[in-house]
Short mmCIF file of C-alpha atoms in Angstrom, two decimals:
data_model
loop_
_atom_site.label_atom_id
_atom_site.label_comp_id
_atom_site.label_asym_id
_atom_site.label_seq_id
_atom_site.Cartn_x
_atom_site.Cartn_y
_atom_site.Cartn_z
CA MET A 125 67.05 100.98 -49.03
CA ILE A 126 67.13 97.70 -47.22
CA ASP A 127 66.01 99.51 -43.91
CA GLU A 128 62.95 100.79 -45.80
CA ILE A 129 62.13 97.53 -47.19
CA GLN A 130 62.40 95.97 -43.71
CA LYS A 131 60.22 98.58 -42.20
CA LEU A 132 57.39 97.95 -44.89
CA LEU A 133 57.73 94.22 -44.09
CA ASP A 134 57.63 94.81 -40.42
CA GLU A 135 54.44 96.92 -40.79
CA TYR A 136 52.74 94.37 -43.09
CA LEU A 137 53.33 91.59 -40.53
CA ALA A 138 52.00 93.78 -37.83
CA TRP A 139 48.99 94.54 -39.77
CA LEU A 140 48.50 90.89 -40.54
CA LYS A 141 48.81 89.72 -37.08
CA ASP A 142 46.43 92.50 -36.03
CA LYS A 143 43.69 91.49 -38.41
CA THR A 144 43.79 87.89 -38.24
CA VAL A 145 41.51 86.25 -35.71
CA LEU A 146 41.77 82.82 -34.28
CA ARG A 147 38.74 80.89 -32.76
CA GLN A 148 38.71 77.27 -31.39
CA VAL A 149 35.86 75.18 -33.17
CA LYS A 150 35.94 71.65 -31.37
CA ASP A 151 39.32 69.99 -32.42
CA TRP A 152 40.08 72.75 -35.14
CA VAL A 153 41.27 76.24 -35.01
CA GLU A 154 39.50 78.64 -37.50
CA ILE A 155 41.91 81.31 -38.93
CA THR A 156 39.96 84.15 -40.30
CA THR A 157 42.39 86.16 -42.49
CA PRO A 158 42.08 89.82 -43.53
CA TYR A 159 42.01 88.80 -47.22
CA LEU A 160 38.78 88.74 -49.20
CA ASP A 161 37.56 86.37 -51.83
CA ARG A 162 35.71 87.45 -54.79
CA HIS A 163 32.55 87.69 -52.84
CA ASN A 164 34.05 90.16 -50.61
CA VAL A 165 34.04 87.43 -47.76
CA TYR A 166 37.09 86.98 -45.38
CA LEU A 167 39.09 83.78 -46.31
CA GLN A 168 39.26 81.33 -43.48
CA ILE A 169 41.06 78.27 -43.08
CA TYR A 170 41.13 75.79 -40.31
CA ALA A 171 44.13 74.01 -38.51
CA ARG A 172 44.29 70.86 -36.48
CA ARG A 173 47.23 69.08 -35.13
CA ASP A 174 47.99 65.56 -36.11
CA ASN A 175 50.79 63.06 -35.67
CA ASN A 176 52.86 64.46 -38.44
CA GLY A 177 52.25 68.25 -37.79
CA PHE A 178 49.30 70.18 -38.73
CA ILE A 179 46.52 69.78 -41.14
CA LEU A 180 45.32 72.83 -43.01
CA THR A 181 41.86 73.11 -44.91
CA ASP A 182 39.33 75.45 -46.17
CA ASP A 183 36.93 72.53 -46.74
CA SER A 184 37.44 72.88 -50.42
CA TYR A 185 35.77 76.31 -50.41
CA ILE A 186 38.07 78.14 -52.82
CA ILE A 187 38.29 75.19 -55.23
CA GLU A 188 34.39 74.71 -55.25
CA ASP A 189 33.79 78.57 -55.66
CA LEU A 190 36.30 78.39 -58.71
CA ARG A 191 34.54 75.28 -60.16
CA LEU A 192 30.99 76.87 -59.85
CA SER A 193 32.15 79.84 -61.45
CA GLY A 194 33.34 77.94 -64.59
CA CYS A 195 37.07 77.79 -63.98
#
């Protein structure tokens, strides 16, 4: 059974890698994921290196969308 689960995990990781798009935007890398928000728009996050590692942000998109929808 562990081999079957490992195969599913490998297939999922291959799908995720195939469907994720990276694009350079000035000092940031835009990461477009295959996951959709409640508006059926692909979720995007942005990454930038700093002195302590990486900064990841969605520019408060998800939190703001939840706030505007009453959550």
